[in-house]
PDB file of C-alpha atoms in Angstrom:
ATOM      1  CA  MET N   1      22.791  36.947  39.297  1.00 49.00           C
ATOM      2  CA  ALA N   2      22.643  39.132  35.701  1.00 48.00           C
ATOM      3  CA  ALA N   3      21.845  42.129  37.495  1.00 47.00           C
ATOM      4  CA  ALA N   4      24.851  41.851  39.650  1.00 45.00           C
ATOM      5  CA  ARG N   5      26.888  41.106  37.609  1.00 47.00           C
ATOM      6  CA  GLN N   6      26.084  44.364  36.050  1.00 47.00           C
ATOM      7  CA  PHE N   7      26.397  46.290  38.586  1.00 41.00           C
ATOM      8  CA  VAL N   8      29.545  45.018  39.907  1.00 41.00           C
ATOM      9  CA  ASN N   9      30.669  45.640  36.215  1.00 47.00           C
ATOM     10  CA  LYS N  10      29.553  49.303  36.344  1.00 43.00           C
ATOM     11  CA  SER N  11      31.617  49.314  39.906  1.00 44.00           C
ATOM     12  CA  PHE N  12      34.851  47.848  38.088  1.00 42.00           C
ATOM     13  CA  LEU N  13      34.379  50.508  35.140  1.00 39.00           C
ATOM     14  CA  LEU N  14      33.745  53.322  37.558  1.00 37.00           C
ATOM     15  CA  ALA N  15      37.051  52.382  39.758  1.00 43.00           C
ATOM     16  CA  GLN N  16      38.951  52.496  37.096  1.00 45.00           C
ATOM     17  CA  LEU N  17      37.748  55.600  35.988  1.00 35.00           C
ATOM     18  CA  ASN N  18      38.523  57.306  38.681  1.00 41.00           C
ATOM     19  CA  LYS N  19      42.011  55.979  38.834  1.00 40.00           C
ATOM     20  CA  THR N  20      42.632  56.867  35.209  1.00 34.00           C
ATOM     21  CA  SER N  21      41.637  60.343  36.653  1.00 32.00           C
ATOM     22  CA  ASP N  22      43.346  60.041  38.886  1.00 36.00           C
ATOM     23  CA  SER N  23      46.282  59.572  37.372  1.00 33.00           C
ATOM     24  CA  TYR N  24      45.740  62.346  35.097  1.00 27.00           C
ATOM     25  CA  VAL N  25      45.796  64.616  37.893  1.00 30.00           C
ATOM     26  CA  ARG N  26      49.292  63.785  38.834  1.00 32.00           C
ATOM     27  CA  LYS N  27      50.585  63.680  36.024  1.00 35.00           C
ATOM     28  CA  MET N  28      49.634  67.212  35.507  1.00 33.00           C
ATOM     29  CA  SER N  29      50.944  68.331  38.994  1.00 41.00           C
ATOM     30  CA  THR N  30      53.672  66.972  37.994  1.00 47.00           C
ATOM     31  CA  HIS N  31      54.044  69.203  34.698  1.00 57.00           C
ATOM     32  CA  SER N  32      52.802  72.329  36.108  1.00 91.00           C
ATOM     33  CA  LEU N  33      55.613  74.895  36.657  1.00 97.00           C
ATOM     34  CA  PRO N  34      56.872  75.295  40.539  1.00 98.00           C
ATOM     35  CA  ILE N  35      56.245  79.292  41.629  1.00 98.00           C
ATOM     36  CA  LEU N  36      58.842  80.870  43.622  1.00 98.00           C
ATOM     37  CA  TYR N  37      58.009  83.979  45.891  1.00 98.00           C
ATOM     38  CA  SER N  38      61.231  86.338  45.601  1.00 98.00           C
ATOM     39  CA  TYR N  39      62.596  89.563  46.161  1.00 98.00           C
ATOM     40  CA  TRP N  40      65.528  90.363  43.264  1.00 97.00           C
ATOM     41  CA  PRO N  41      67.752  92.224  46.260  1.00 97.00           C
ATOM     42  CA  SER N  42      67.229  89.574  48.852  1.00 98.00           C
ATOM     43  CA  SER N  43      70.016  87.114  49.205  1.00 98.00           C
ATOM     44  CA  CYS N  44      68.709  84.220  50.699  1.00 98.00           C
ATOM     45  CA  SER N  45      66.269  84.045  47.448  1.00 98.00           C
ATOM     46  CA  TRP N  46      68.849  84.403  45.007  1.00 98.00           C
ATOM     47  CA  ARG N  47      69.932  81.345  46.538  1.00 98.00           C
ATOM     48  CA  VAL N  48      67.227  79.482  45.827  1.00 98.00           C
ATOM     49  CA  ARG N  49      67.504  81.161  42.137  1.00 98.00           C
ATOM     50  CA  ILE N  50      70.802  79.551  41.820  1.00 98.00           C
ATOM     51  CA  ALA N  51      70.383  76.334  43.564  1.00 98.00           C
ATOM     52  CA  LEU N  52      67.177  75.969  40.746  1.00 98.00           C
ATOM     53  CA  ALA N  53      69.584  76.865  38.163  1.00 98.00           C
ATOM     54  CA  ILE N  54      71.806  74.308  38.886  1.00 98.00           C
ATOM     55  CA  LYS N  55      69.172  71.827  38.692  1.00 98.00           C
ATOM     56  CA  LYS N  56      67.886  73.080  35.836  1.00 98.00           C
ATOM     57  CA  ILE N  57      63.973  73.329  36.928  1.00 98.00           C
ATOM     58  CA  GLU N  58      62.109  75.609  35.308  1.00 98.00           C
ATOM     59  CA  TYR N  59      59.920  77.434  37.669  1.00 98.00           C
ATOM     60  CA  GLU N  60      57.439  80.395  38.333  1.00 98.00           C
ATOM     61  CA  ILE N  61      58.628  83.835  39.317  1.00 97.00           C
ATOM     62  CA  LYS N  62      56.098  85.604  41.425  1.00 98.00           C
ATOM     63  CA  PRO N  63      57.709  89.170  42.763  1.00 98.00           C
ATOM     64  CA  THR N  64      57.250  89.798  46.642  1.00 98.00           C
ATOM     65  CA  SER N  65      58.528  92.420  47.880  1.00 97.00           C
ATOM     66  CA  LEU N  66      60.166  93.416  51.606  1.00 96.00           C
ATOM     67  CA  LEU N  67      58.632  97.053  51.472  1.00 94.00           C
ATOM     68  CA  LYS N  68      55.252  97.875  52.449  1.00 92.00           C
ATOM     69  CA  THR N  69      55.232 100.764  50.100  1.00 91.00           C
ATOM     70  CA  ALA N  70      55.267  98.752  46.988  1.00 93.00           C
ATOM     71  CA  SER N  71      51.986  96.656  45.487  1.00 90.00           C
ATOM     72  CA  ASP N  72      53.245  93.133  45.745  1.00 93.00           C
ATOM     73  CA  HIS N  73      54.821  93.244  49.086  1.00 96.00           C
ATOM     74  CA  ALA N  74      54.600  90.336  51.403  1.00 97.00           C
ATOM     75  CA  TYR N  75      52.764  91.846  54.430  1.00 96.00           C
ATOM     76  CA  THR N  76      49.302  90.351  53.286  1.00 97.00           C
ATOM     77  CA  GLU N  77      46.897  88.405  54.296  1.00 97.00           C
ATOM     78  CA  GLU N  78      46.962  86.279  50.746  1.00 96.00           C
ATOM     79  CA  TYR N  79      51.209  86.567  51.553  1.00 97.00           C
ATOM     80  CA  ARG N  80      50.727  85.225  55.023  1.00 97.00           C
ATOM     81  CA  ALA N  81      48.585  81.723  54.154  1.00 97.00           C
ATOM     82  CA  VAL N  82      51.808  81.182  51.427  1.00 98.00           C
ATOM     83  CA  ASN N  83      54.176  82.070  54.321  1.00 98.00           C
ATOM     84  CA  PRO N  84      53.593  82.273  57.972  1.00 98.00           C
ATOM     85  CA  MET N  85      57.254  84.897  58.460  1.00 96.00           C
ATOM     86  CA  GLN N  86      55.854  87.027  55.330  1.00 97.00           C
ATOM     87  CA  LYS N  87      59.500  86.414  53.906  1.00 97.00           C
ATOM     88  CA  VAL N  88      60.745  85.724  50.865  1.00 98.00           C
ATOM     89  CA  PRO N  89      62.056  83.476  49.143  1.00 98.00           C
ATOM     90  CA  SER N  90      58.842  80.618  49.185  1.00 98.00           C
ATOM     91  CA  LEU N  91      58.363  77.830  46.604  1.00 98.00           C
ATOM     92  CA  LYS N  92      55.368  76.492  45.601  1.00 98.00           C
ATOM     93  CA  ILE N  93      56.465  72.488  44.857  1.00 98.00           C
ATOM     94  CA  ASP N  94      55.380  69.262  43.800  1.00 98.00           C
ATOM     95  CA  GLY N  95      52.275  70.379  45.860  1.00 97.00           C
ATOM     96  CA  HIS N  96      54.324  72.078  48.643  1.00 98.00           C
ATOM     97  CA  THR N  97      55.063  75.160  50.483  1.00 98.00           C
ATOM     98  CA  LEU N  98      58.416  75.227  51.521  1.00 98.00           C
ATOM     99  CA  CYS N  99      59.555  78.977  53.142  1.00 96.00           C
ATOM    100  CA  ASP N 100      63.310  78.684  54.166  1.00 96.00           C
ATOM    101  CA  SER N 101      66.053  79.301  50.853  1.00 98.00           C
ATOM    102  CA  VAL N 102      67.952  75.936  53.531  1.00 98.00           C
ATOM    103  CA  ALA N 103      65.489  73.964  53.104  1.00 98.00           C
ATOM    104  CA  ILE N 104      64.386  74.268  49.435  1.00 98.00           C
ATOM    105  CA  MET N 105      67.980  73.823  48.398  1.00 98.00           C
ATOM    106  CA  HIS N 106      68.158  70.174  50.932  1.00 98.00           C
ATOM    107  CA  TYR N 107      64.330  68.913  49.357  1.00 98.00           C
ATOM    108  CA  LEU N 108      65.693  70.179  45.229  1.00 98.00           C
ATOM    109  CA  ASP N 109      68.747  67.924  46.038  1.00 98.00           C
ATOM    110  CA  GLU N 110      66.690  65.040  47.598  1.00 98.00           C
ATOM    111  CA  THR N 111      64.329  64.821  45.245  1.00 98.00           C
ATOM    112  CA  ARG N 112      66.348  65.608  42.516  1.00 98.00           C
ATOM    113  CA  PRO N 113      69.559  64.578  42.889  1.00 97.00           C
ATOM    114  CA  GLN N 114      71.258  65.082  39.529  1.00 97.00           C
ATOM    115  CA  PRO N 115      73.737  67.571  39.545  1.00 98.00           C
ATOM    116  CA  SER N 116      74.167  67.165  42.973  1.00 98.00           C
ATOM    117  CA  ILE N 117      74.930  70.126  45.530  1.00 98.00           C
ATOM    118  CA  LEU N 118      76.256  68.721  48.089  1.00 98.00           C
ATOM    119  CA  PRO N 119      79.658  66.659  47.929  1.00 98.00           C
ATOM    120  CA  GLN N 120      79.201  62.373  48.452  1.00 97.00           C
ATOM    121  CA  ASP N 121      82.480  62.747  50.698  1.00 98.00           C
ATOM    122  CA  PRO N 122      80.841  62.757  54.374  1.00 98.00           C
ATOM    123  CA  VAL N 123      84.032  65.543  55.524  1.00 98.00           C
ATOM    124  CA  LYS N 124      83.208  67.151  52.366  1.00 98.00           C
ATOM    125  CA  ARG N 125      79.570  67.274  52.844  1.00 98.00           C
ATOM    126  CA  ALA N 126      80.020  68.506  56.460  1.00 98.00           C
ATOM    127  CA  LYS N 127      82.618  71.290  55.644  1.00 98.00           C
ATOM    128  CA  VAL N 128      80.319  72.261  53.270  1.00 98.00           C
ATOM    129  CA  ARG N 129      77.025  72.728  55.719  1.00 98.00           C
ATOM    130  CA  GLU N 130      79.038  74.190  58.408  1.00 98.00           C
ATOM    131  CA  ILE N 131      79.968  76.897  55.410  1.00 98.00           C
ATOM    132  CA  VAL N 132      76.171  77.297  54.778  1.00 98.00           C
ATOM    133  CA  GLU N 133      75.630  77.559  58.459  1.00 98.00           C
ATOM    134  CA  LEU N 134      77.790  80.121  59.095  1.00 98.00           C
ATOM    135  CA  ILE N 135      76.305  82.306  56.225  1.00 98.00           C
ATOM    136  CA  GLY N 136      72.743  81.721  57.300  1.00 98.00           C
ATOM    137  CA  SER N 137      72.621  81.658  60.487  1.00 97.00           C
ATOM    138  CA  SER N 138      75.691  84.324  61.788  1.00 96.00           C
ATOM    139  CA  ILE N 139      76.075  86.617  58.961  1.00 98.00           C
ATOM    140  CA  GLN N 140      73.645  86.913  56.745  1.00 97.00           C
ATOM    141  CA  PRO N 141      70.042  87.433  59.729  1.00 95.00           C
ATOM    142  CA  LEU N 142      72.205  89.986  61.133  1.00 95.00           C
ATOM    143  CA  GLN N 143      72.630  92.430  58.569  1.00 95.00           C
ATOM    144  CA  ASN N 144      68.889  91.472  57.142  1.00 92.00           C
ATOM    145  CA  SER N 145      66.024  94.172  56.254  1.00 91.00           C
ATOM    146  CA  ALA N 146      64.289  93.149  58.891  1.00 91.00           C
ATOM    147  CA  VAL N 147      66.657  94.125  61.688  1.00 95.00           C
ATOM    148  CA  LEU N 148      68.666  97.075  59.511  1.00 95.00           C
ATOM    149  CA  ASN N 149      65.329  98.593  59.863  1.00 91.00           C
ATOM    150  CA  HIS N 150      64.919  97.761  63.680  1.00 95.00           C
ATOM    151  CA  VAL N 151      67.982  99.185  63.975  1.00 95.00           C
ATOM    152  CA  GLY N 152      67.813 102.537  61.743  1.00 96.00           C
ATOM    153  CA  LYS N 153      69.009 104.166  59.934  1.00 92.00           C
ATOM    154  CA  ASP N 154      71.684 106.940  61.437  1.00 96.00           C
ATOM    155  CA  ASN N 155      72.672 102.979  62.675  1.00 96.00           C
ATOM    156  CA  SER N 156      71.974 100.320  59.920  1.00 96.00           C
ATOM    157  CA  LEU N 157      75.279 101.005  58.101  1.00 97.00           C
ATOM    158  CA  GLU N 158      77.990 100.842  60.629  1.00 97.00           C
ATOM    159  CA  TRP N 159      75.804  97.724  61.864  1.00 97.00           C
ATOM    160  CA  ALA N 160      76.166  95.439  58.663  1.00 97.00           C
ATOM    161  CA  GLN N 161      79.499  96.154  58.208  1.00 97.00           C
ATOM    162  CA  HIS N 162      80.042  95.326  61.029  1.00 97.00           C
ATOM    163  CA  TRP N 163      78.748  91.806  61.336  1.00 97.00           C
ATOM    164  CA  ILE N 164      79.522  91.620  57.714  1.00 98.00           C
ATOM    165  CA  ASN N 165      83.225  91.771  58.630  1.00 98.00           C
ATOM    166  CA  ARG N 166      83.058  90.399  62.074  1.00 98.00           C
ATOM    167  CA  GLY N 167      81.344  86.935  59.885  1.00 98.00           C
ATOM    168  CA  PHE N 168      83.411  86.593  57.174  1.00 98.00           C
ATOM    169  CA  GLN N 169      86.763  86.766  59.385  1.00 98.00           C
ATOM    170  CA  GLY N 170      86.198  83.220  60.389  1.00 98.00           C
ATOM    171  CA  LEU N 171      84.759  82.280  56.936  1.00 98.00           C
ATOM    172  CA  GLU N 172      87.559  83.483  55.297  1.00 98.00           C
ATOM    173  CA  LYS N 173      90.195  80.779  57.361  1.00 98.00           C
ATOM    174  CA  ILE N 174      87.686  78.153  56.950  1.00 98.00           C
ATOM    175  CA  LEU N 175      87.539  78.493  53.361  1.00 98.00           C
ATOM    176  CA  SER N 176      91.706  79.024  53.243  1.00 98.00           C
ATOM    177  CA  GLN N 177      91.430  75.624  54.097  1.00 98.00           C
ATOM    178  CA  SER N 178      88.771  73.963  52.386  1.00 98.00           C
ATOM    179  CA  ALA N 179      88.522  75.405  48.717  1.00 98.00           C
ATOM    180  CA  GLY N 180      89.822  74.642  45.601  1.00 98.00           C
ATOM    181  CA  LYS N 181      88.561  76.205  42.560  1.00 98.00           C
ATOM    182  CA  PHE N 182      85.156  76.783  44.913  1.00 98.00           C
ATOM    183  CA  CYS N 183      84.871  76.798  48.454  1.00 98.00           C
ATOM    184  CA  VAL N 184      85.418  72.798  49.081  1.00 98.00           C
ATOM    185  CA  GLY N 185      87.644  71.389  46.603  1.00 98.00           C
ATOM    186  CA  ASP N 186      86.202  71.371  42.940  1.00 98.00           C
ATOM    187  CA  GLU N 187      82.881  70.561  42.943  1.00 98.00           C
ATOM    188  CA  LEU N 188      80.404  73.443  43.249  1.00 98.00           C
ATOM    189  CA  THR N 189      78.538  73.136  46.140  1.00 98.00           C
ATOM    190  CA  MET N 190      75.655  74.677  48.408  1.00 98.00           C
ATOM    191  CA  ALA N 191      78.454  76.626  50.253  1.00 99.00           C
ATOM    192  CA  ASP N 192      79.298  78.431  47.289  1.00 99.00           C
ATOM    193  CA  ILE N 193      75.502  78.784  46.380  1.00 99.00           C
ATOM    194  CA  CYS N 194      75.290  80.931  49.878  1.00 98.00           C
ATOM    195  CA  LEU N 195      78.239  82.735  49.433  1.00 98.00           C
ATOM    196  CA  VAL N 196      77.801  84.599  46.451  1.00 98.00           C
ATOM    197  CA  PRO N 197      74.625  86.429  47.393  1.00 98.00           C
ATOM    198  CA  GLN N 198      77.308  86.991  50.590  1.00 98.00           C
ATOM    199  CA  VAL N 199      79.116  88.672  49.479  1.00 98.00           C
ATOM    200  CA  GLY N 200      76.750  90.547  47.440  1.00 98.00           C
ATOM    201  CA  ASN N 201      74.969  91.643  50.302  1.00 98.00           C
ATOM    202  CA  ALA N 202      78.439  92.824  51.646  1.00 98.00           C
ATOM    203  CA  ARG N 203      79.393  94.878  48.952  1.00 98.00           C
ATOM    204  CA  ARG N 204      75.718  96.374  48.941  1.00 96.00           C
ATOM    205  CA  TYR N 205      76.809  97.536  52.496  1.00 97.00           C
ATOM    206  CA  LYS N 206      80.107  99.134  51.502  1.00 97.00           C
ATOM    207  CA  ALA N 207      82.426  96.256  53.509  1.00 98.00           C
ATOM    208  CA  ASP N 208      86.081  96.303  52.918  1.00 98.00           C
ATOM    209  CA  LEU N 209      86.733  92.886  51.799  1.00 98.00           C
ATOM    210  CA  SER N 210      90.508  93.769  50.913  1.00 98.00           C
ATOM    211  CA  PRO N 211      90.887  91.203  53.842  1.00 98.00           C
ATOM    212  CA  TYR N 212      89.461  88.221  52.707  1.00 98.00           C
ATOM    213  CA  PRO N 213      91.343  86.984  49.393  1.00 98.00           C
ATOM    214  CA  THR N 214      89.881  83.732  49.239  1.00 98.00           C
ATOM    215  CA  ILE N 215      85.948  85.064  49.543  1.00 98.00           C
ATOM    216  CA  VAL N 216      87.381  87.488  46.902  1.00 98.00           C
ATOM    217  CA  ARG N 217      88.657  85.252  45.050  1.00 98.00           C
ATOM    218  CA  LEU N 218      86.208  82.973  44.499  1.00 98.00           C
ATOM    219  CA  ASP N 219      83.723  84.615  44.491  1.00 98.00           C
ATOM    220  CA  GLU N 220      84.749  86.316  41.081  1.00 98.00           C
ATOM    221  CA  GLU N 221      85.678  82.267  39.981  1.00 98.00           C
ATOM    222  CA  LEU N 222      81.456  81.448  40.540  1.00 98.00           C
ATOM    223  CA  GLN N 223      80.717  85.094  39.112  1.00 97.00           C
ATOM    224  CA  LYS N 224      81.399  83.253  35.656  1.00 98.00           C
ATOM    225  CA  LEU N 225      79.216  80.946  36.183  1.00 98.00           C
ATOM    226  CA  ASP N 226      76.000  81.314  33.907  1.00 98.00           C
ATOM    227  CA  VAL N 227      74.026  80.228  37.203  1.00 98.00           C
ATOM    228  CA  PHE N 228      75.572  83.139  38.757  1.00 98.00           C
ATOM    229  CA  ILE N 229      74.972  85.375  35.456  1.00 98.00           C
ATOM    230  CA  THR N 230      71.620  84.704  34.983  1.00 97.00           C
ATOM    231  CA  THR N 231      70.013  84.528  38.345  1.00 98.00           C
ATOM    232  CA  HIS N 232      71.709  87.854  39.473  1.00 98.00           C
ATOM    233  CA  PRO N 233      69.489  90.701  40.700  1.00 98.00           C
ATOM    234  CA  ASN N 234      69.540  92.995  38.559  1.00 97.00           C
ATOM    235  CA  ARG N 235      67.998  90.508  36.186  1.00 97.00           C
ATOM    236  CA  GLN N 236      65.193  89.628  37.995  1.00 97.00           C
ATOM    237  CA  PRO N 237      61.646  90.783  37.079  1.00 96.00           C
ATOM    238  CA  ASP N 238      61.111  93.260  39.985  1.00 96.00           C
ATOM    239  CA  CYS N 239      64.435  95.026  39.574  1.00 96.00           C
ATOM    240  CA  PRO N 240      63.802  99.009  39.402  1.00 94.00           C
ATOM    241  CA  PRO N 241      65.720  99.620  35.849  1.00 93.00           C
ATOM    242  CA  LYS N 242      67.954 101.819  37.096  1.00 91.00           C
ATOM    243  CA  PHE N 243      69.485  98.965  38.379  1.00 90.00           C
ATOM    244  CA  ALA N 244      68.814  96.628  35.563  1.00 89.00           C
ATOM    245  CA  GLN N 245      70.894  95.288  33.973  1.00 70.00           C
ATOM    246  CA  LYS N 246      70.675  94.786  29.839  1.00 51.00           C
TER     247      LYS N 246
END
C-alpha cells in the first residue's frame, strides 16, 4: 500500500512539473517576437507594417527580396516552407504563419482588437471591406512585380498606369462619398492602410493623380501620421542607400 501511495505521489508531482513546464513554454512562446518577412518596396508588406504599428506590436523584420539576384530572395526551398507562394509578406505570430496581407490584418484585429482597424458600424465596416477588396483585388495584383515581369520591360509602365488609372477612377467615386478625415469617416481603418501603399505604387509608376483629388487629399493627410512615416519603404533595413531616408 505504501509503495502504491509513493507511486501515486510521484506521478502527481511529475504531472504538476509537466504542467508547469507546458505553462512556461506557452509563456515563452507568447513573449517571442513575431517575424515579418518583408520586401521594402512591396505595398502588401507595407500594409502589414502599418497594421503592426497601429496595434503597437513589436516584431522582428526579415528582409525577403522578390529579386532573384538578391542574396535574401524569396525563391528558395527554405522560404517556400514559410510561404508556398513564395511571395511577401508572411508573418509568423502566436505559433502560426500567415501569408496574405489582408488575412494578416484581419487576424491582428481579431486577436488584438484595440485599437480596431474596422469600424463597429456594420455599414461602415462593409464600406471599409469594399475599399480593401477594390485595391487588393482589382488594382494592386494587376501591377505587381510578377505581372509586370511577365508583361515585359517595354510594356510594363504603360500596363501599370492603365490598370492603376482604371481602378482609381472607381475608387475616387467611392471615396468621394465615404471619406471624412480618412477613407471611411474619421476612423483610421484597414481601408487607409491599403490606400497609402497603393498611392505609393501609382507614384512609382508615374500615374497621373490629378483626376483623383480625394485620393490625393487622403494620402497627404495619412502620410502625416507616425504609423505611416515610420513604416515607409524608404525607412526599411533592406532599402538601398540611394533611396533610404536618413
